[in-house]
Short mmCIF file of C-alpha atoms in Angstrom, two decimals:
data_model
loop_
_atom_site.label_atom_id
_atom_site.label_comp_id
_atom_site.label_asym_id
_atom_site.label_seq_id
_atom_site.Cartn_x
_atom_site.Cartn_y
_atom_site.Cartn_z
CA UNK A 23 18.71 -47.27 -71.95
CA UNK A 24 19.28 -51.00 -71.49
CA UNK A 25 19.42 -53.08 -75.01
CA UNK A 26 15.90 -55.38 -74.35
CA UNK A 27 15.26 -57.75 -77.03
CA UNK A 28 11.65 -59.02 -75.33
CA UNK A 29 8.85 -58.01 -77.85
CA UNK A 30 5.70 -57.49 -76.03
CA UNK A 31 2.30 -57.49 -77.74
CA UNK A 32 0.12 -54.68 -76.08
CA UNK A 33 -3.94 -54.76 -76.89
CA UNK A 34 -5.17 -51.90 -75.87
CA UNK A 35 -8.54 -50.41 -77.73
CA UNK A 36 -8.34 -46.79 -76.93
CA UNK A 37 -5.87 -44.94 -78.68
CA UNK A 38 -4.82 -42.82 -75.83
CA UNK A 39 -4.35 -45.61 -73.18
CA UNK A 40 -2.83 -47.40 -75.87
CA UNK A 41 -0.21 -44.47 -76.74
CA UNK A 42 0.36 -44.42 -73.25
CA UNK A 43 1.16 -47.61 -72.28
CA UNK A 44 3.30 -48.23 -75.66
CA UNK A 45 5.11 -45.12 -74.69
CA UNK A 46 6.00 -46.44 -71.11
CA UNK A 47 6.90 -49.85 -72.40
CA UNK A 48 8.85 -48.97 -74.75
CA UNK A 49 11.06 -46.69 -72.32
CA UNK A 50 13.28 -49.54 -70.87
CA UNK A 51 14.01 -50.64 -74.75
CA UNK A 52 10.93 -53.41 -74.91
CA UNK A 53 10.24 -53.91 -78.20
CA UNK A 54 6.32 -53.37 -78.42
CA UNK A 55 4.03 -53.93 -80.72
CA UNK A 56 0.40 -52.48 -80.20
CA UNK A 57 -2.92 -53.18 -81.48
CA UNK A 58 -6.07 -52.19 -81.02
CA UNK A 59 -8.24 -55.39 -81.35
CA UNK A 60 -8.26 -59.00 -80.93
CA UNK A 61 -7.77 -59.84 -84.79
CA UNK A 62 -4.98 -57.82 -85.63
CA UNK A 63 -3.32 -59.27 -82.42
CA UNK A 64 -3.44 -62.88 -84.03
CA UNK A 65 -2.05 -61.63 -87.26
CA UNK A 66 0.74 -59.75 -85.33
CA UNK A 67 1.53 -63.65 -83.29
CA UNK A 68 1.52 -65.10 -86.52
CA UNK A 69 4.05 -62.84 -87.24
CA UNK A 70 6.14 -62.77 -84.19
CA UNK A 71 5.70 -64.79 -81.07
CA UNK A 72 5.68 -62.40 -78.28
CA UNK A 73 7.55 -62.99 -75.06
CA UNK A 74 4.57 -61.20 -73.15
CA UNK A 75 1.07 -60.07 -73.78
CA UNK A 76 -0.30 -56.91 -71.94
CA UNK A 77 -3.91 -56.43 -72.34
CA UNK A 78 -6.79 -54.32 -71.18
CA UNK A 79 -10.01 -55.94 -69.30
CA UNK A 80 -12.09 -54.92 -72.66
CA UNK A 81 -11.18 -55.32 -76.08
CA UNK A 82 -13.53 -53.81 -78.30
CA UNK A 83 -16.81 -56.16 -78.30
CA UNK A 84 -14.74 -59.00 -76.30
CA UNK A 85 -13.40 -59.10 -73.15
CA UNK A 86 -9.67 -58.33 -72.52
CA UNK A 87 -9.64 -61.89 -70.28
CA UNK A 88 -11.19 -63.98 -72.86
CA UNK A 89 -8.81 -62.56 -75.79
CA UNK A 90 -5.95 -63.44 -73.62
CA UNK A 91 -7.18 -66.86 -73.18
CA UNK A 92 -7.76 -66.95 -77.45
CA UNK A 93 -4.26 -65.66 -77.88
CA UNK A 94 -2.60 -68.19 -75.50
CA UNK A 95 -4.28 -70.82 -77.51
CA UNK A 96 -2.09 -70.06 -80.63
CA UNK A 97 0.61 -69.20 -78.26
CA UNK A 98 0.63 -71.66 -75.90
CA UNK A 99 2.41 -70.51 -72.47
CA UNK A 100 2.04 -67.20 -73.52
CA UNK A 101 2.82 -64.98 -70.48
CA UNK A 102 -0.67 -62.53 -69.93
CA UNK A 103 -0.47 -59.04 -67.72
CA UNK A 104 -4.41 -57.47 -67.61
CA UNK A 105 -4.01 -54.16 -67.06
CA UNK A 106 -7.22 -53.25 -65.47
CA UNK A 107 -9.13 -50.64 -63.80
CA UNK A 108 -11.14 -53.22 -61.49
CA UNK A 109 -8.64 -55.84 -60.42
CA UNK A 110 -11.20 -57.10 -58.24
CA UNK A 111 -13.81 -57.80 -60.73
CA UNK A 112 -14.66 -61.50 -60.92
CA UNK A 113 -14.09 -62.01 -64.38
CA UNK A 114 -11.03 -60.41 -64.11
CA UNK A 115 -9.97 -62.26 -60.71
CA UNK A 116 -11.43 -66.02 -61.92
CA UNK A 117 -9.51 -65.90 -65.13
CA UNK A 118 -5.97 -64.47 -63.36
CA UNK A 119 -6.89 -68.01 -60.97
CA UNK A 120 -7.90 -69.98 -63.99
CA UNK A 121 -4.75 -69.22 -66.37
CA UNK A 122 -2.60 -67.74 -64.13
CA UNK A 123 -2.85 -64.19 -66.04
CA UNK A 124 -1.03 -61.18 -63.93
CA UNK A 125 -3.31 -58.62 -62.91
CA UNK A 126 -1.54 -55.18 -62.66
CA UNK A 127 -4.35 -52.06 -61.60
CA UNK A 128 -4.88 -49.09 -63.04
CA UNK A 129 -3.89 -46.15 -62.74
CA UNK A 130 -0.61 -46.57 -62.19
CA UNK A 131 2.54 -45.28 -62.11
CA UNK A 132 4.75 -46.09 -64.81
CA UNK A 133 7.72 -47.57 -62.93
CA UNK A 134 5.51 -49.72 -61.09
CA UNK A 135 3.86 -50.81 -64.45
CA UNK A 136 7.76 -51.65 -65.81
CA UNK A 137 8.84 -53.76 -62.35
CA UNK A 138 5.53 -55.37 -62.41
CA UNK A 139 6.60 -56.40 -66.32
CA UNK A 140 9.94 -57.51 -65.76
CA UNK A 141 8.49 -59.46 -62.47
CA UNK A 142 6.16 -61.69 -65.56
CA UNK A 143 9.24 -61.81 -67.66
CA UNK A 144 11.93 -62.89 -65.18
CA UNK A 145 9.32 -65.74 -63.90
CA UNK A 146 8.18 -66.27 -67.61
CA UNK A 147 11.47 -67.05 -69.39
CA UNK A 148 10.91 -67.26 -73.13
CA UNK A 149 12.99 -71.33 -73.39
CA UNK A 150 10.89 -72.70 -71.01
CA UNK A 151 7.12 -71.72 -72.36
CA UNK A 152 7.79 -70.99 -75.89
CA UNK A 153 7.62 -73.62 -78.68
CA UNK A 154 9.11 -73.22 -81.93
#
């Protein structure tokens, strides 16, 4: 396993897809923190900034996309992968060409889920978005 130090912030509502993707993320040695709604997200970035947020299209009551663009208001910069299971939904499309989130679909498999995460991360670097 390689030592990671990137903490990504997963928001995922259902438990199972949640499990899942916090087990594949975690694989590589991401540090990953996962929630299951948009306000224990903030408290967890109040916490610790992440280096990248991976999110599902629905969170709860709110959409996935519009959490996303909540969270990268406290975080500004804040690197966004939607995991989603219609890529080519509008919502999800306009806001990926709005706020330049990465779209990733679903299902997937795993290794293509961890290149497509180090892809964000590598053209993300954490000195040149993030703020202290």
């Amino acid at each position: 396993m390689k030592d990671r130090t990137e903490l990504i912030l997963l928001v995922a509502s259902d438990p199972v897809v949640r499990s899942a993707l916090k087990e594949t993320l975690q694989r590589p040695g991401y540090i990953v923190l996962a929630e299951s709604d948009i306000g224990a997200a903030v408290d967890r970035i109040s916490e610790s900034v992440p280096d990248l947020l991976v999110i599902r299209p629905y969170i709860g009551t709110m959409p996935g996309h519009d959490a996303a663009v909540y969270l990268r208001k406290k975080v500004p910069g804040l690197p966004v992968l939607i995991v989603s299971g219609e890529p080519e939904d509008d919502r999800v499309r306009n806001r990926h060409e709005e706020y330049g989130f990465a779209i990733f679909p679903k299902p997937f498999d795993p290794a293509d889920l961890l290149a497509a995460v180090a892809e964000v991360l590598a053209a993300h670097p954490r000195h040149v978005w993030h703020r202290r």
